[in-house]
XYZ file of C-alpha atoms in Angstrom:
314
model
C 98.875 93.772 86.580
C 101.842 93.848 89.425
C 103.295 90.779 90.037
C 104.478 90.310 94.016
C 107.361 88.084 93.158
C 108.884 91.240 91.053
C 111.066 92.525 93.695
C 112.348 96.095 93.578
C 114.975 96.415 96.028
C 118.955 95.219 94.960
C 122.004 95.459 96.293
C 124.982 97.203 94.299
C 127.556 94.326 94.697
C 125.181 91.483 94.064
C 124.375 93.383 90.530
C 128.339 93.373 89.638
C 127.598 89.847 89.212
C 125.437 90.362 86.238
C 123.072 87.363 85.038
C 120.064 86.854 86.964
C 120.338 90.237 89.789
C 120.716 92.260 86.045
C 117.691 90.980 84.502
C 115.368 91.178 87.968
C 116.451 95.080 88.192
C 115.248 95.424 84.505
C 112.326 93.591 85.312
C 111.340 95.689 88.528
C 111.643 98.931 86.540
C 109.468 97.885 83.948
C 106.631 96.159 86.259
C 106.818 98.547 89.194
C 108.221 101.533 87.628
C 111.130 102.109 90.229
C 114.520 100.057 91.491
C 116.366 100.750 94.702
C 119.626 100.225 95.292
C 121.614 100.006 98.249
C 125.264 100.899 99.060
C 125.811 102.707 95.698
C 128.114 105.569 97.352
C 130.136 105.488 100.673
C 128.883 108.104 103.515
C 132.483 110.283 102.532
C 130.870 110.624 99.231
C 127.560 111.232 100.238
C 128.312 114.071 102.879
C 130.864 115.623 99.948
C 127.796 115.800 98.053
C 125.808 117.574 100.498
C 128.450 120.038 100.877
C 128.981 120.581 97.539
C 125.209 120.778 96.804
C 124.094 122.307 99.730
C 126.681 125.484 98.941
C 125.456 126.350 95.257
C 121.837 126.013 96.323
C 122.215 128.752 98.848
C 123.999 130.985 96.752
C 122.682 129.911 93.362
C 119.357 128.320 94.293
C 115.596 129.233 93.019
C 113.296 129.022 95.959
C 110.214 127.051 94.841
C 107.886 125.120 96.933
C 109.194 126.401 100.151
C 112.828 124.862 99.111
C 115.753 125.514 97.095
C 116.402 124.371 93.653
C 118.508 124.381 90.429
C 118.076 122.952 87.327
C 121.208 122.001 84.946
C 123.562 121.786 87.851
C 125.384 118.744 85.779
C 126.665 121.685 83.211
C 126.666 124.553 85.458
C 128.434 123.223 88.832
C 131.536 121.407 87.651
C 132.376 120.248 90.943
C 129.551 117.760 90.976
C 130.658 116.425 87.697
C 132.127 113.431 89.561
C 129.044 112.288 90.807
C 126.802 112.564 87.628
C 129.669 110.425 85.514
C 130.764 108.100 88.526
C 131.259 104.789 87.061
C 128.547 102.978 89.583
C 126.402 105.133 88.367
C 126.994 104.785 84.900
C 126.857 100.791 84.890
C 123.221 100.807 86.705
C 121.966 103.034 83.645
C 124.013 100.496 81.770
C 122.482 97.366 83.108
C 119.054 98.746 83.375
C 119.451 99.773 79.468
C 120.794 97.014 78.347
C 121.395 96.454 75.030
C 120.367 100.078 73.816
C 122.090 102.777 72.942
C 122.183 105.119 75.696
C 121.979 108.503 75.797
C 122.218 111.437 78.903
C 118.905 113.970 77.934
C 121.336 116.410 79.686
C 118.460 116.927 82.856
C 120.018 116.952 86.016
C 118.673 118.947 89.449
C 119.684 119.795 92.954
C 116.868 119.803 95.672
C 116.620 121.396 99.579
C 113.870 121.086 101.362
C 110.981 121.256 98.450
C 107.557 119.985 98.820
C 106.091 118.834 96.558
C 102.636 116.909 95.440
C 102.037 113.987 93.676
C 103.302 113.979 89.590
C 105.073 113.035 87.119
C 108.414 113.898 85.541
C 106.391 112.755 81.857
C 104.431 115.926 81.860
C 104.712 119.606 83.323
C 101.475 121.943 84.101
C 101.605 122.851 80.246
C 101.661 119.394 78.965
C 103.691 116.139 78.126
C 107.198 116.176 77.060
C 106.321 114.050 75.079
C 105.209 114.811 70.963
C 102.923 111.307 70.714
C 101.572 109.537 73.737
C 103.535 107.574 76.013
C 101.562 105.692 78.544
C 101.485 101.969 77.717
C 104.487 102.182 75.047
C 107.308 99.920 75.761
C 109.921 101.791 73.895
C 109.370 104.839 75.880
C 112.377 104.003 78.209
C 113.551 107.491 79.721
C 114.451 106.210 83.687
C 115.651 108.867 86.039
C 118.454 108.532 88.884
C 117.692 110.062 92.427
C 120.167 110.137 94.823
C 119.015 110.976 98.423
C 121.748 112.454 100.473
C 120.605 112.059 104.180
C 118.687 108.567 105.755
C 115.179 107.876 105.101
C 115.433 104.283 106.721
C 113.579 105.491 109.337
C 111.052 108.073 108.224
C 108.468 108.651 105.944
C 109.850 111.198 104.487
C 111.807 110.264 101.447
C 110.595 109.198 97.854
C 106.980 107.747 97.911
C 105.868 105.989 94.289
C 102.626 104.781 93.528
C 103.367 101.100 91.970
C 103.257 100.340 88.060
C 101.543 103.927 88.003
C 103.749 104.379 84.819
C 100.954 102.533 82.715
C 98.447 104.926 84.072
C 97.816 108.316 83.456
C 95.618 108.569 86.500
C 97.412 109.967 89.227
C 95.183 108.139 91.516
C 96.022 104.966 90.234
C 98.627 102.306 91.904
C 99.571 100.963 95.267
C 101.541 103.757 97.038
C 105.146 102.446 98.208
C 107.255 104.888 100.680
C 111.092 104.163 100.310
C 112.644 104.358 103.143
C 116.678 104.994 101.862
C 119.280 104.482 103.028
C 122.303 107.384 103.065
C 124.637 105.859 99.663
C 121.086 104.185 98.172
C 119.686 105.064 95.053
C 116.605 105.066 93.128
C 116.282 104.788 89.318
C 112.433 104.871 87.826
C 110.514 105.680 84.902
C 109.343 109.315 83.704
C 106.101 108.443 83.954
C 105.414 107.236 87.176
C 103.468 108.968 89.468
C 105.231 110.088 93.068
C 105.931 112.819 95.184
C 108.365 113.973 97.701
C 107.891 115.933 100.970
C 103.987 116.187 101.509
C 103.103 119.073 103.720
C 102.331 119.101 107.479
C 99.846 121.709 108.741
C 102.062 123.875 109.629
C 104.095 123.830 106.276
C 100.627 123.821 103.924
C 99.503 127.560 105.463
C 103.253 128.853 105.046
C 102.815 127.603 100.936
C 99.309 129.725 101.499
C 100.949 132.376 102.652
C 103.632 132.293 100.197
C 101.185 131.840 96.846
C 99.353 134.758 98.335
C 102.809 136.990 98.361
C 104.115 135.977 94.858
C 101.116 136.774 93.314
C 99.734 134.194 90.507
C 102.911 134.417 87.817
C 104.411 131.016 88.347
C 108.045 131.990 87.291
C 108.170 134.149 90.776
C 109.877 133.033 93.183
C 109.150 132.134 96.882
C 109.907 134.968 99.491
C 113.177 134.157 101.039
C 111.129 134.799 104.252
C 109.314 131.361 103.482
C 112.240 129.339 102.936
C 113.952 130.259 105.559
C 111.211 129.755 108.145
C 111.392 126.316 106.593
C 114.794 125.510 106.842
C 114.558 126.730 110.388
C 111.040 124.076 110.498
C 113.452 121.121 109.564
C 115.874 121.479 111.205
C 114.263 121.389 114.351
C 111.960 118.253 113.073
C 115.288 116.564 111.590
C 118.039 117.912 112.621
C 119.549 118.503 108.949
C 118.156 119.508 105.841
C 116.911 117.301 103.017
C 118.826 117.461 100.074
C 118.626 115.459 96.564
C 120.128 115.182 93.220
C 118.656 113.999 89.847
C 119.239 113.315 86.158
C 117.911 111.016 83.269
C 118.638 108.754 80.878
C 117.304 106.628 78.180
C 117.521 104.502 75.259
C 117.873 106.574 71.875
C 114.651 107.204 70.538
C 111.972 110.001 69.783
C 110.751 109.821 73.188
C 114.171 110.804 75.033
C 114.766 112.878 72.253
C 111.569 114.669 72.966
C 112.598 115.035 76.719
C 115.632 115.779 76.363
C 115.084 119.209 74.151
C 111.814 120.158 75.922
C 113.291 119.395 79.876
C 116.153 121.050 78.480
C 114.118 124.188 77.223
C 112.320 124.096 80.443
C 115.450 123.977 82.806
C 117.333 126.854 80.864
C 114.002 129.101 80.924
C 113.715 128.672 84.580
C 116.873 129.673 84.996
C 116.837 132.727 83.110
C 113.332 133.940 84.602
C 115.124 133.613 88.058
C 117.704 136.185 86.846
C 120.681 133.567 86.605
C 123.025 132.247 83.873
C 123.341 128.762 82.525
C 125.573 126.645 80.595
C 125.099 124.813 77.584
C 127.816 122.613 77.495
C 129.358 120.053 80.750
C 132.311 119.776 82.060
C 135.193 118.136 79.889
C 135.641 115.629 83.107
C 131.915 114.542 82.956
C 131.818 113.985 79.205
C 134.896 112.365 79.095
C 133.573 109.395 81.210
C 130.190 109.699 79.283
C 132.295 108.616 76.152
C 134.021 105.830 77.934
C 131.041 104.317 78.737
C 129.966 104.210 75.501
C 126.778 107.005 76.741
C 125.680 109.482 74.303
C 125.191 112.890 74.728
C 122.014 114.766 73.178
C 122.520 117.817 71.861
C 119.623 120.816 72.116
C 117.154 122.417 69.981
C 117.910 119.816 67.556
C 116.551 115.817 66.738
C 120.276 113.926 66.551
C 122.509 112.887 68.771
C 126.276 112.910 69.128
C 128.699 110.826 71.129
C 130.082 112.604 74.292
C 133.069 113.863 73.984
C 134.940 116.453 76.380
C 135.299 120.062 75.332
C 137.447 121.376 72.812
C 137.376 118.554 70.770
């Protein structure tokens, strides 16, 4: 049952404070599913990560759901590694963790423009990442970090959750909650819960008709550049920039993240390859360097240990 008093909104600074403001974020996370948090970056670091971002996903991008993506972008694009090992970001995996040893699964994305339906980041089309079952299993603690570079404060089109719908496996189940962040706001939330991004207009559901129909049924194919174009063309007009996201994961060292981490892992590097493209195994000496200061562990693939970050060469 969701308690109302469990609030699930916090701001950065307060949570520097630690005591109580720590122990409500833990407590919103693990009742509702999701935590925002305001004023986490600046709007100079914000718009370098849209730059940044927005440049490898137009040369290096897969276009899926009418959008641009890449998977592994924490290992592959070293100029992002500031943001994936920036120290504000590392202490709200710390605090929301606490006492745990942490562990990066290694997941991380870059988004433009995707739509996408309601899911979860538990499961893919082919099944859970998951070797036993995880809904209703406290220790299954794997919380991912979105970052949403552009405002949502006044839209309805940023992250929409459906509340405590990590103890379902019904996608239908929960109260559905659209956040409406802020440019420099983040969102951290478990696996498991159920949410979606951009839903489709009219106008945006035939061109994903139109594009299924071109592709053909092999779901490794990409979109025709024709589609995402038209699309990026579609939003900007509607909102005068396009929508662009980053994400990786975290979580407390068990068999579940261990489980995530190597079959994510196996799914990001496949993707990557079916698209034609080349991918890195191992991150930038600058991001696990900062990984090791914060005490954070770094998962290693195709295998069921761990090993403490440390930066390359070593």
């Amino acid at each position: 049952m969701i308690l109302d008093k469990v609030v699930d909104t916090f701001d950065y600074y307060e949570l520097e404070n630690g005591g109580a403001a720590q122990e409500n974020l833990r407590a919103s996370i693990q009742t509702n599913g999701f935590a925002v948090l305001k004023g986490v970056f600046s709007e100079d670091e914000i718009g370098r990560m849209r730059q940044q971002s927005g440049e490898f996903l137009l040369k290096r991008g897969i276009r899926l759901g009418l959008g641009r993506t890449r998977s592994n972008v924490a290992a592959d694009m070293e100029e992002l590694a500031w943001v994936f090992g920036h120290e504000r970001i590392l202490n709200v995996v710390l605090w929301s963790l606490v006492d745990a040893s942490v562990v990066y699964t290694g997941h991380s994305d870059a988004h433009m423009n995707m739509v996408a339906g309601w899911h979860k980041d538990s499961e893919t089309r082919y099944g859970s990442y998951f070797s036993q079952p995880c809904i209703g299993v406290d220790s299954c603690k794997v919380y991912k970090i979105g970052i949403y570079l552009q405002d949502h404060s006044h839209n309805n089109t940023g992250l929409k959750v459906r509340r405590g719908s990590h103890k379902s496996s019904n996608l239908t189940d929960g109260d559905i909650t659209t956040i409406h962040s802020g440019a420099g706001d983040i969102v951290i939330f478990d696996v498991r819960i159920s949410h979606c991004g951009d839903l489709p207009d009219p106008i945006e559901s035939l061109m994903q008709k139109m594009s299924r129909v071109l592709k053909g049924r092999d779901p490794h194919r990409q979109d025709p550049e024709i589609f995402v174009r038209a699309r990026e063309k579609y939003v900007e007009i509607r909102r005068n920039q396009q929508k662009m996201s980053l994400f990786f994961t975290f979580g407390i060292e068990n068999q579940f993240t261990i489980d995530f981490s190597n079959n994510n892992m196996k799914r990001q590097l496949r993707q990557i390859e079916l698209s034609g493209g080349v991918s890195k195994t191992n991150f930038p000496a600058e991001l696990s360097e900062r990984l090791r200061q914060m005490n954070i562990k770094l998962l290693t693939f195709g295998d069921t240990k761990t090993v403490r970050a440390r930066p390359e060469g070593y």
